[in-house]
Coordinates of N, CA and C in Angstrom, one line a residue:
M89 N -0.8 -9.1 -32.1 CA 0.4 -8.4 -32.6 C 1.5 -9.4 -32.6
S90 N 2.2 -9.6 -33.7 CA 3.3 -10.5 -33.8 C 4.6 -9.8 -33.6
G91 N 5.7 -10.6 -33.3 CA 7.0 -10.1 -33.0 C 7.8 -9.8 -34.2
T92 N 9.1 -9.5 -34.1 CA 9.9 -9.2 -35.2 C 10.1 -10.3 -36.2
G93 N 9.9 -11.5 -35.7 CA 9.9 -12.6 -36.6 C 8.6 -13.3 -36.9
G94 N 7.5 -12.5 -36.7 CA 6.2 -13.1 -36.9 C 5.7 -13.9 -35.7
S95 N 6.4 -13.8 -34.6 CA 6.1 -14.6 -33.4 C 5.0 -14.0 -32.6
L96 N 4.4 -14.8 -31.8 CA 3.3 -14.4 -30.9 C 3.5 -14.9 -29.5
V97 N 3.3 -14.0 -28.5 CA 3.3 -14.4 -27.1 C 1.9 -14.3 -26.5
V98 N 1.6 -15.4 -25.8 CA 0.3 -15.4 -25.1 C 0.5 -15.6 -23.6
L99 N -0.2 -14.7 -22.9 CA -0.1 -14.8 -21.4 C -1.4 -15.5 -20.9
G100 N -1.2 -16.7 -20.4 CA -2.4 -17.5 -19.9 C -2.7 -17.1 -18.5
S101 N -3.1 -15.9 -18.3 CA -3.3 -15.3 -17.0 C -4.0 -14.0 -17.1
G102 N -4.8 -13.7 -16.0 CA -5.4 -12.3 -16.0 C -4.6 -11.4 -15.1
S103 N -3.4 -11.8 -14.7 CA -2.6 -11.0 -13.7 C -2.1 -9.7 -14.4
K104 N -2.4 -8.6 -13.8 CA -1.9 -7.3 -14.3 C -0.5 -7.2 -14.0
T105 N 0.0 -7.7 -12.9 CA 1.4 -7.7 -12.5 C 2.3 -8.4 -13.6
R106 N 1.9 -9.6 -14.0 CA 2.6 -10.4 -15.0 C 2.6 -9.6 -16.3
L107 N 1.4 -9.1 -16.7 CA 1.3 -8.3 -17.9 C 2.3 -7.1 -17.9
K108 N 2.4 -6.5 -16.8 CA 3.2 -5.3 -16.7 C 4.7 -5.7 -16.9
V109 N 5.1 -6.8 -16.3 CA 6.5 -7.3 -16.4 C 6.8 -7.6 -17.9
L110 N 5.9 -8.3 -18.6 CA 6.1 -8.7 -20.0 C 6.2 -7.4 -20.9
R111 N 5.3 -6.5 -20.6 CA 5.3 -5.3 -21.4 C 6.6 -4.5 -21.2
A112 N 7.1 -4.4 -20.0 CA 8.4 -3.7 -19.7 C 9.5 -4.4 -20.4
A113 N 9.4 -5.7 -20.8 CA 10.5 -6.4 -21.4 C 10.3 -6.4 -23.0
G114 N 9.4 -5.6 -23.5 CA 9.3 -5.5 -24.9 C 8.3 -6.4 -25.5
L115 N 7.4 -7.0 -24.7 CA 6.4 -8.0 -25.2 C 5.0 -7.4 -25.1
E116 N 4.2 -7.6 -26.1 CA 2.8 -7.2 -26.0 C 2.0 -8.4 -26.2
P117 N 1.7 -9.2 -25.1 CA 1.1 -10.5 -25.3 C -0.4 -10.4 -25.5
E118 N -0.9 -11.4 -26.2 CA -2.4 -11.7 -26.2 C -2.7 -12.2 -24.8
I119 N -3.9 -11.9 -24.3 CA -4.3 -12.3 -23.0 C -5.4 -13.4 -23.2
V120 N -5.2 -14.6 -22.6 CA -6.2 -15.6 -22.6 C -6.4 -16.0 -21.1
I121 N -7.6 -15.9 -20.6 CA -8.0 -16.3 -19.3 C -8.2 -17.8 -19.2
P122 N -7.4 -18.6 -18.5 CA -7.5 -20.0 -18.5 C -8.9 -20.6 -18.0
G123 N -9.4 -19.9 -16.9 CA -10.6 -20.4 -16.3 C -10.4 -21.6 -15.5
V124 N -9.2 -21.8 -15.0 CA -8.9 -23.0 -14.2 C -9.3 -22.8 -12.7
D125 N -9.8 -23.8 -12.1 CA -10.1 -23.8 -10.6 C -8.9 -24.0 -9.9
E126 N -8.1 -22.9 -9.6 CA -6.8 -23.0 -9.0 C -7.0 -23.6 -7.5
G127 N -8.0 -23.1 -6.9 CA -8.3 -23.5 -5.5 C -8.4 -25.0 -5.4
A128 N -9.2 -25.7 -6.3 CA -9.4 -27.1 -6.3 C -8.1 -27.8 -6.5
I129 N -7.2 -27.4 -7.4 CA -6.0 -28.0 -7.7 C -5.0 -27.8 -6.5
R130 N -5.0 -26.6 -5.9 CA -4.2 -26.4 -4.8 C -4.6 -27.3 -3.6
D131 N -5.9 -27.4 -3.4 CA -6.4 -28.2 -2.2 C -6.0 -29.7 -2.4
S132 N -6.2 -30.2 -3.6 CA -5.9 -31.6 -3.9 C -4.4 -31.9 -3.8
A133 N -3.6 -30.9 -4.1 CA -2.1 -31.1 -4.1 C -1.4 -30.5 -2.9
W134 N -2.1 -30.1 -1.9 CA -1.5 -29.3 -0.8 C -0.4 -30.1 -0.1
A135 N -0.5 -31.4 -0.1 CA 0.5 -32.2 0.7 C 1.8 -32.3 -0.1
L136 N 1.8 -31.9 -1.3 CA 3.1 -32.0 -2.1 C 4.0 -30.8 -1.8
P137 N 5.3 -30.9 -2.2 CA 6.2 -29.8 -2.0 C 5.6 -28.6 -2.8
T138 N 6.0 -27.4 -2.3 CA 5.4 -26.2 -2.9 C 5.8 -26.0 -4.4
S139 N 7.0 -26.4 -4.7 CA 7.4 -26.3 -6.1 C 6.5 -27.2 -7.0
E140 N 6.1 -28.3 -6.5 CA 5.2 -29.2 -7.3 C 3.8 -28.6 -7.4
V141 N 3.3 -28.0 -6.3 CA 2.0 -27.4 -6.3 C 1.9 -26.3 -7.4
V142 N 2.8 -25.4 -7.4 CA 2.8 -24.2 -8.3 C 2.9 -24.7 -9.7
T143 N 3.7 -25.8 -9.9 CA 3.9 -26.3 -11.3 C 2.6 -27.0 -11.8
L144 N 2.0 -27.7 -10.9 CA 0.7 -28.3 -11.3 C -0.3 -27.3 -11.8
I145 N -0.4 -26.2 -11.0 CA -1.4 -25.2 -11.3 C -1.0 -24.5 -12.7
A146 N 0.3 -24.2 -12.8 CA 0.8 -23.6 -14.1 C 0.5 -24.5 -15.3
Q147 N 0.7 -25.8 -15.1 CA 0.4 -26.8 -16.1 C -1.1 -26.7 -16.6
A148 N -1.9 -26.7 -15.6 CA -3.4 -26.6 -15.9 C -3.7 -25.4 -16.6
K149 N -3.1 -24.3 -16.2 CA -3.4 -23.0 -16.8 C -2.9 -22.9 -18.3
V150 N -1.7 -23.4 -18.5 CA -1.2 -23.3 -19.9 C -2.0 -24.3 -20.8
G151 N -2.4 -25.4 -20.2 CA -3.2 -26.4 -21.0 C -4.5 -25.8 -21.4
A152 N -5.2 -25.1 -20.5 CA -6.5 -24.5 -20.7 C -6.3 -23.3 -21.7
A153 N -5.2 -22.6 -21.6 CA -5.0 -21.5 -22.6 C -4.7 -22.0 -24.0
L154 N -4.0 -23.1 -24.1 CA -3.7 -23.6 -25.4 C -5.0 -24.1 -26.1
A155 N -5.9 -24.7 -25.2 CA -7.1 -25.2 -25.8 C -8.0 -24.1 -26.4
Q156 N -7.8 -22.9 -26.0 CA -8.6 -21.8 -26.5 C -8.0 -21.2 -27.8
L157 N -6.8 -21.6 -28.2 CA -6.2 -21.0 -29.4 C -6.6 -21.8 -30.6
V158 N -6.6 -21.1 -31.7 CA -7.0 -21.7 -33.0 C -5.9 -21.5 -34.0
P159 N -5.1 -22.6 -34.2 CA -4.0 -22.6 -35.1 C -4.5 -22.7 -36.6
P160 N -3.6 -22.6 -37.5 CA -2.2 -22.2 -37.4 C -2.0 -20.7 -37.3
F161 N -0.7 -20.4 -36.8 CA -0.3 -19.0 -36.7 C 0.8 -18.8 -37.7
P162 N 1.0 -17.5 -38.1 CA 2.0 -17.2 -39.1 C 3.5 -17.5 -38.7
G163 N 3.7 -17.6 -37.4 CA 5.1 -17.8 -36.9 C 5.1 -18.5 -35.6
P164 N 6.2 -18.6 -35.0 CA 6.3 -19.3 -33.7 C 5.4 -18.6 -32.6
I165 N 4.9 -19.5 -31.7 CA 4.1 -19.0 -30.6 C 4.5 -19.5 -29.3
M166 N 4.5 -18.6 -28.3 CA 4.9 -18.9 -26.9 C 3.7 -18.6 -26.0
V167 N 3.3 -19.6 -25.2 CA 2.2 -19.5 -24.2 C 2.8 -19.7 -22.9
V168 N 2.6 -18.8 -21.9 CA 3.2 -18.9 -20.6 C 2.1 -18.7 -19.5
S169 N 2.2 -19.6 -18.5 CA 1.3 -19.5 -17.4 C 2.1 -19.8 -16.1
C170 N 1.7 -19.2 -15.0 CA 2.5 -19.3 -13.8 C 1.6 -19.4 -12.6
D171 N 2.2 -19.7 -11.5 CA 1.5 -19.7 -10.2 C 2.5 -19.4 -9.1
T172 N 2.1 -18.6 -8.1 CA 3.1 -18.2 -7.0 C 2.5 -18.5 -5.7
I173 N 3.4 -19.0 -4.8 CA 3.0 -19.2 -3.4 C 4.0 -18.6 -2.5
M174 N 3.6 -17.9 -1.4 CA 4.4 -17.3 -0.4 C 4.3 -18.1 0.9
E175 N 5.5 -18.3 1.5 CA 5.5 -19.0 2.8 C 6.3 -18.3 3.9
I176 N 5.8 -18.5 5.1 CA 6.5 -17.9 6.3 C 6.8 -19.1 7.2
D177 N 8.1 -19.3 7.5 CA 8.5 -20.4 8.4 C 7.9 -21.8 7.9
G178 N 7.9 -21.9 6.6 CA 7.5 -23.2 6.0 C 6.0 -23.3 5.9
R179 N 5.2 -22.3 6.3 CA 3.8 -22.4 6.2 C 3.3 -21.5 5.1
R180 N 2.5 -22.1 4.2 CA 2.0 -21.4 3.0 C 0.9 -20.4 3.4
L181 N 1.0 -19.3 2.8 CA -0.1 -18.3 2.9 C -1.1 -18.3 1.8
E182 N -2.3 -18.5 2.1 CA -3.3 -18.4 1.1 C -3.4 -17.0 0.5
K183 N -3.8 -16.9 -0.8 CA -3.9 -15.6 -1.4 C -5.0 -14.9 -0.8
A184 N -4.8 -13.6 -0.5 CA -5.8 -12.7 0.2 C -6.9 -12.4 -0.9
R185 N -8.1 -12.6 -0.5 CA -9.2 -12.3 -1.4 C -10.0 -11.1 -1.0
T186 N -9.9 -10.8 0.3 CA -10.7 -9.6 0.8 C -9.8 -8.6 1.5
F187 N -10.3 -7.5 1.8 CA -9.6 -6.5 2.5 C -9.1 -7.0 3.9
E188 N -10.0 -7.7 4.6 CA -9.7 -8.2 5.9 C -8.6 -9.2 5.8
Q189 N -8.6 -10.1 4.8 CA -7.5 -11.1 4.7 C -6.2 -10.4 4.3
A190 N -6.3 -9.4 3.5 CA -5.0 -8.7 3.2 C -4.4 -8.0 4.4
V191 N -5.2 -7.4 5.2 CA -4.7 -6.8 6.4 C -4.0 -7.8 7.3
A192 N -4.7 -9.0 7.5 CA -4.1 -10.1 8.3 C -2.8 -10.6 7.8
H193 N -2.7 -10.7 6.5 CA -1.5 -11.2 5.8 C -0.4 -10.2 6.0
L194 N -0.7 -8.9 5.8 CA 0.4 -7.8 5.9 C 0.9 -7.7 7.4
R195 N 0.0 -7.9 8.3 CA 0.4 -7.8 9.7 C 1.4 -9.0 10.0
E196 N 1.1 -10.1 9.4 CA 1.9 -11.3 9.6 C 3.3 -11.1 8.9
L197 N 3.3 -10.5 7.8 CA 4.5 -10.3 7.0 C 5.4 -9.2 7.5
S198 N 4.9 -8.3 8.2 CA 5.6 -7.2 8.7 C 6.9 -7.6 9.4
G199 N 8.1 -7.1 8.9 CA 9.3 -7.4 9.6 C 9.8 -8.8 9.4
R200 N 9.2 -9.5 8.5 CA 9.6 -11.0 8.4 C 10.3 -11.2 7.0
T201 N 10.8 -12.4 6.9 CA 11.4 -12.9 5.6 C 10.5 -14.0 5.1
A202 N 10.0 -13.8 3.9 CA 9.1 -14.8 3.3 C 9.8 -15.5 2.2
R203 N 9.4 -16.7 2.0 CA 9.9 -17.6 0.9 C 8.9 -17.5 -0.2
V204 N 9.3 -17.1 -1.4 CA 8.4 -17.0 -2.6 C 8.8 -18.0 -3.6
T205 N 7.8 -18.8 -4.1 CA 8.1 -19.8 -5.1 C 7.1 -19.5 -6.3
T206 N 7.7 -19.4 -7.5 CA 6.8 -19.3 -8.7 C 7.1 -20.4 -9.6
G207 N 6.0 -21.1 -10.0 CA 6.1 -22.2 -11.0 C 5.7 -21.6 -12.3
Q208 N 6.5 -22.0 -13.4 CA 6.2 -21.4 -14.7 C 6.2 -22.5 -15.7
V209 N 5.2 -22.6 -16.6 CA 5.2 -23.5 -17.7 C 5.0 -22.7 -19.0
T210 N 6.0 -22.9 -19.9 CA 6.0 -22.2 -21.1 C 5.8 -23.3 -22.2
A211 N 4.8 -23.1 -23.0 CA 4.5 -23.9 -24.2 C 5.0 -23.2 -25.4
V212 N 5.9 -23.8 -26.2 CA 6.5 -23.1 -27.4 C 6.3 -24.0 -28.6
S213 N 5.7 -23.3 -29.6 CA 5.6 -24.0 -30.9 C 6.4 -23.3 -31.9
P214 N 7.5 -23.8 -32.4 CA 8.4 -23.2 -33.4 C 7.7 -22.9 -34.7
S215 N 6.7 -23.7 -35.1 CA 6.1 -23.5 -36.4 C 4.8 -22.7 -36.3
G216 N 4.2 -22.7 -35.1 CA 2.9 -22.0 -34.9 C 1.7 -22.9 -35.2
S217 N 2.0 -24.2 -35.5 CA 0.9 -25.1 -35.7 C 0.4 -25.8 -34.5
L218 N 1.2 -25.7 -33.4 CA 0.9 -26.3 -32.1 C 1.1 -27.8 -32.1
G219 N 1.3 -28.4 -33.2 CA 1.6 -29.8 -33.3 C 3.0 -30.2 -32.8
D220 N 3.9 -29.2 -32.8 CA 5.3 -29.4 -32.4 C 5.6 -28.7 -31.1
T221 N 4.5 -28.4 -30.3 CA 4.7 -27.7 -29.0 C 5.5 -28.4 -28.0
V222 N 6.5 -27.7 -27.5 CA 7.3 -28.2 -26.4 C 7.0 -27.5 -25.1
H223 N 6.8 -28.2 -24.0 CA 6.5 -27.7 -22.7 C 7.7 -27.6 -21.9
V224 N 8.0 -26.4 -21.4 CA 9.2 -26.2 -20.6 C 8.8 -25.8 -19.2
E225 N 9.1 -26.6 -18.2 CA 8.6 -26.4 -16.8 C 9.8 -26.0 -15.9
A226 N 9.6 -25.0 -15.1 CA 10.7 -24.5 -14.2 C 10.1 -23.8 -13.0
T227 N 10.9 -23.7 -12.0 CA 10.5 -22.9 -10.8 C 11.5 -21.9 -10.4
A228 N 11.1 -20.7 -9.9 CA 12.0 -19.7 -9.4 C 11.7 -19.5 -7.9
H229 N 12.8 -19.3 -7.1 CA 12.6 -19.1 -5.7 C 13.4 -17.9 -5.2
C230 N 12.9 -17.3 -4.2 CA 13.7 -16.2 -3.5 C 13.2 -16.1 -2.1
D231 N 14.0 -15.5 -1.3 CA 13.6 -15.1 0.1 C 13.5 -13.6 0.1
L232 N 12.3 -13.1 0.5 CA 11.9 -11.7 0.4 C 12.0 -11.1 1.8
V233 N 13.0 -10.2 2.0 CA 13.2 -9.6 3.4 C 12.3 -8.3 3.4
L234 N 11.4 -8.2 4.3 CA 10.5 -7.1 4.4 C 10.7 -6.3 5.7
D235 N 10.5 -5.0 5.5 CA 10.6 -4.0 6.6 C 9.4 -4.1 7.5
E236 N 9.4 -3.5 8.6 CA 8.2 -3.5 9.4 C 7.2 -2.4 8.9
F237 N 5.9 -2.8 8.9 CA 4.9 -1.9 8.4 C 4.1 -1.3 9.6
S238 N 3.8 0.0 9.5 CA 2.9 0.6 10.5 C 1.5 0.2 10.2
E239 N 0.6 0.4 11.1 CA -0.8 0.0 11.0 C -1.4 0.9 9.8
R240 N -1.0 2.1 9.8 CA -1.6 3.0 8.7 C -1.1 2.5 7.3
E241 N 0.1 2.1 7.2 CA 0.6 1.5 6.0 C -0.1 0.3 5.6
I242 N -0.3 -0.6 6.6 CA -1.0 -1.8 6.3 C -2.4 -1.6 5.8
V243 N -3.2 -0.7 6.4 CA -4.5 -0.4 6.0 C -4.6 0.2 4.7
S244 N -3.7 1.2 4.4 CA -3.7 1.9 3.1 C -3.3 0.9 2.0
W245 N -2.3 0.1 2.3 CA -1.9 -0.9 1.3 C -3.0 -1.9 0.9
A246 N -3.7 -2.3 2.0 CA -4.8 -3.3 1.7 C -5.9 -2.6 1.0
E247 N -6.2 -1.3 1.3 CA -7.2 -0.6 0.6 C -6.9 -0.4 -0.9
S248 N -5.7 -0.3 -1.2 CA -5.3 -0.2 -2.6 C -5.7 -1.3 -3.5
G249 N -5.9 -2.5 -2.9 CA -6.2 -3.7 -3.6 C -5.0 -4.5 -4.1
E250 N -3.8 -3.9 -4.0 CA -2.6 -4.6 -4.6 C -2.3 -5.9 -3.9
P251 N -2.4 -6.0 -2.6 CA -2.1 -7.3 -1.9 C -3.1 -8.4 -2.3
Q252 N -4.3 -8.0 -2.8 CA -5.3 -9.0 -3.2 C -5.0 -9.5 -4.7
T253 N -4.1 -8.9 -5.4 CA -3.9 -9.3 -6.8 C -2.6 -10.0 -7.0
A254 N -1.8 -10.2 -5.9 CA -0.5 -10.9 -6.1 C -0.2 -11.7 -4.8
A255 N 0.2 -13.0 -5.1 CA 0.6 -13.9 -4.0 C 1.9 -13.5 -3.4
G256 N 2.7 -12.8 -4.1 CA 4.0 -12.3 -3.6 C 3.9 -10.9 -3.2
C257 N 4.8 -10.1 -3.7 CA 4.8 -8.6 -3.3 C 5.4 -7.9 -4.5
A258 N 4.5 -7.0 -5.1 CA 4.9 -6.3 -6.3 C 6.0 -5.3 -6.0
I259 N 7.3 -5.7 -6.3 CA 8.4 -4.8 -5.9 C 8.5 -3.6 -6.8
D260 N 7.8 -3.6 -7.9 CA 7.9 -2.4 -8.8 C 6.6 -1.6 -8.7
A261 N 5.9 -1.8 -7.6 CA 4.6 -1.1 -7.4 C 4.6 -0.6 -5.9
L262 N 3.5 -0.5 -5.3 CA 3.4 0.0 -3.9 C 4.2 -0.9 -2.9
G263 N 4.2 -2.2 -3.2 CA 5.0 -3.1 -2.3 C 6.5 -2.9 -2.3
G264 N 7.0 -2.3 -3.3 CA 8.4 -2.1 -3.4 C 9.1 -1.3 -2.3
A265 N 8.3 -0.4 -1.7 CA 8.9 0.5 -0.7 C 9.1 -0.3 0.6
F266 N 8.5 -1.5 0.7 CA 8.6 -2.3 2.0 C 9.6 -3.4 1.9
V267 N 10.3 -3.5 0.7 CA 11.2 -4.6 0.5 C 12.6 -4.2 0.8
L268 N 13.3 -4.9 1.7 CA 14.7 -4.5 2.1 C 15.7 -5.3 1.2
D269 N 15.3 -6.5 0.9 CA 16.3 -7.4 0.1 C 15.6 -8.5 -0.5
V270 N 16.1 -8.9 -1.7 CA 15.6 -10.1 -2.4 C 16.8 -11.1 -2.5
R271 N 16.7 -12.2 -1.9 CA 17.8 -13.2 -1.9 C 17.4 -14.4 -2.8
G272 N 18.0 -14.5 -4.0 CA 17.6 -15.5 -4.9 C 17.2 -15.0 -6.2
D273 N 16.3 -15.7 -6.9 CA 15.8 -15.2 -8.2 C 14.7 -14.1 -8.0
P274 N 15.0 -12.9 -8.4 CA 14.1 -11.8 -8.3 C 12.8 -12.0 -9.1
W275 N 12.9 -12.8 -10.1 CA 11.7 -13.0 -10.9 C 10.6 -13.8 -10.2
A276 N 11.0 -14.5 -9.1 CA 10.0 -15.2 -8.3 C 9.0 -14.3 -7.8
V277 N 9.4 -13.1 -7.4 CA 8.5 -12.1 -6.8 C 7.6 -11.5 -7.8
S278 N 8.1 -11.3 -9.0 CA 7.3 -10.7 -10.1 C 6.2 -11.6 -10.6
G279 N 6.4 -12.9 -10.3 CA 5.3 -13.8 -10.7 C 5.5 -14.4 -12.1
V280 N 6.4 -13.9 -12.9 CA 6.8 -14.5 -14.2 C 8.2 -14.2 -14.5
S281 N 9.0 -15.3 -14.9 CA 10.4 -15.1 -15.1 C 10.8 -14.9 -16.5
L282 N 11.4 -13.7 -16.8 CA 11.8 -13.4 -18.1 C 13.0 -14.3 -18.5
S283 N 13.9 -14.6 -17.6 CA 15.0 -15.5 -17.9 C 14.6 -16.9 -18.3
L284 N 13.5 -17.4 -17.6 CA 13.0 -18.7 -18.0 C 12.3 -18.7 -19.3
L285 N 11.6 -17.6 -19.6 CA 11.0 -17.4 -20.9 C 12.0 -17.5 -22.1
R286 N 13.1 -16.7 -21.9 CA 14.2 -16.7 -22.9 C 14.8 -18.1 -23.1
R287 N 15.0 -18.8 -22.0 CA 15.6 -20.1 -22.1 C 14.6 -21.1 -22.8
A288 N 13.3 -20.9 -22.6 CA 12.3 -21.7 -23.3 C 12.4 -21.5 -24.8
A289 N 12.6 -20.2 -25.2 CA 12.6 -19.9 -26.6 C 13.9 -20.5 -27.2
T290 N 15.0 -20.3 -26.5 CA 16.3 -20.8 -27.1 C 16.4 -22.3 -27.1
Q291 N 15.6 -22.9 -26.2 CA 15.7 -24.4 -26.1 C 15.1 -25.0 -27.3
V292 N 14.2 -24.4 -28.0 CA 13.6 -24.9 -29.3 C 14.2 -24.3 -30.5
G293 N 15.4 -23.6 -30.3 CA 16.0 -23.0 -31.5 C 15.6 -21.6 -31.9
L294 N 14.8 -21.0 -31.1 CA 14.3 -19.6 -31.4 C 15.1 -18.6 -30.7
S295 N 15.0 -17.3 -31.2 CA 15.7 -16.2 -30.6 C 14.8 -15.4 -29.8
W296 N 15.2 -15.0 -28.6 CA 14.4 -14.2 -27.7 C 13.9 -12.9 -28.4
P297 N 14.8 -12.1 -29.1 CA 14.3 -10.9 -29.8 C 13.2 -11.1 -30.8
D298 N 13.0 -12.4 -31.3 CA 11.9 -12.6 -32.2 C 10.6 -12.3 -31.6
F299 N 10.5 -12.3 -30.3 CA 9.2 -12.1 -29.6 C 9.0 -10.7 -29.1
W300 N 10.0 -9.8 -29.4 CA 9.8 -8.4 -29.0 C 8.9 -7.8 -30.0
N301 N 7.7 -7.4 -29.5 CA 6.7 -6.8 -30.4 C 6.1 -5.5 -29.9
R302 N 6.7 -5.0 -28.9 CA 6.2 -3.8 -28.3 C 7.0 -2.6 -28.9
G303 N 6.2 -1.6 -29.4 CA 6.8 -0.5 -30.1 C 8.0 0.1 -29.4
S304 N 8.0 0.3 -28.1 CA 9.1 0.8 -27.3 C 9.0 0.3 -25.9
W305 N 10.1 -0.2 -25.4 CA 10.1 -0.7 -24.1 C 10.1 0.4 -23.1
L306 N 10.2 1.6 -23.5 CA 10.2 2.8 -22.6 C 8.7 3.2 -22.4
V307 N 7.8 2.7 -23.2 CA 6.4 3.1 -23.0 C 5.7 2.2 -22.0
A308 N 5.1 2.8 -21.0 CA 4.5 2.0 -19.9 C 3.2 1.4 -20.4

């Protein structure tokens, strides 16, 4: 589905949280699963600053997503990929993959302030040919102040599967009830920054409304 100016948005990610954010902003992106080994990239780059680690992973994702596209397209195209890492006292938390890992993470996060960093790479082609693609890299940061969780809340939250699908904390979903404050860029928690997407579009002379292709932003 193209935007008001024949534009197309592609989300290089299988994240339901990021998809939800884009849809709420009036975008109906095409989904491309990059198939990147994030763990291998993260392991090889672990000694680097967190902002560099998330950017490297986002770079790999957007590159893999672009490789799956078949141009030309009828109008401008924007491809976005991201990665998020949460830290406590400077120590990075691995993404929870199992119920047990989620429970352990939530117990550690209870009553704490976590640092959340999201790296975002947006590839924009004004012509849709991909030959003029410009890559815009940026990071978003925030400190997430969390309330204390009861053991029942921890178990129920982990059973929902939500902590296993997001490196941060979905403040517009179950996790939102446990957030006391967000200090910094709130989009870091969401895992994809709308403000950075808009800047990427305007950087190459495009208009953000050109990419609005959802019938109604009120529709969930």
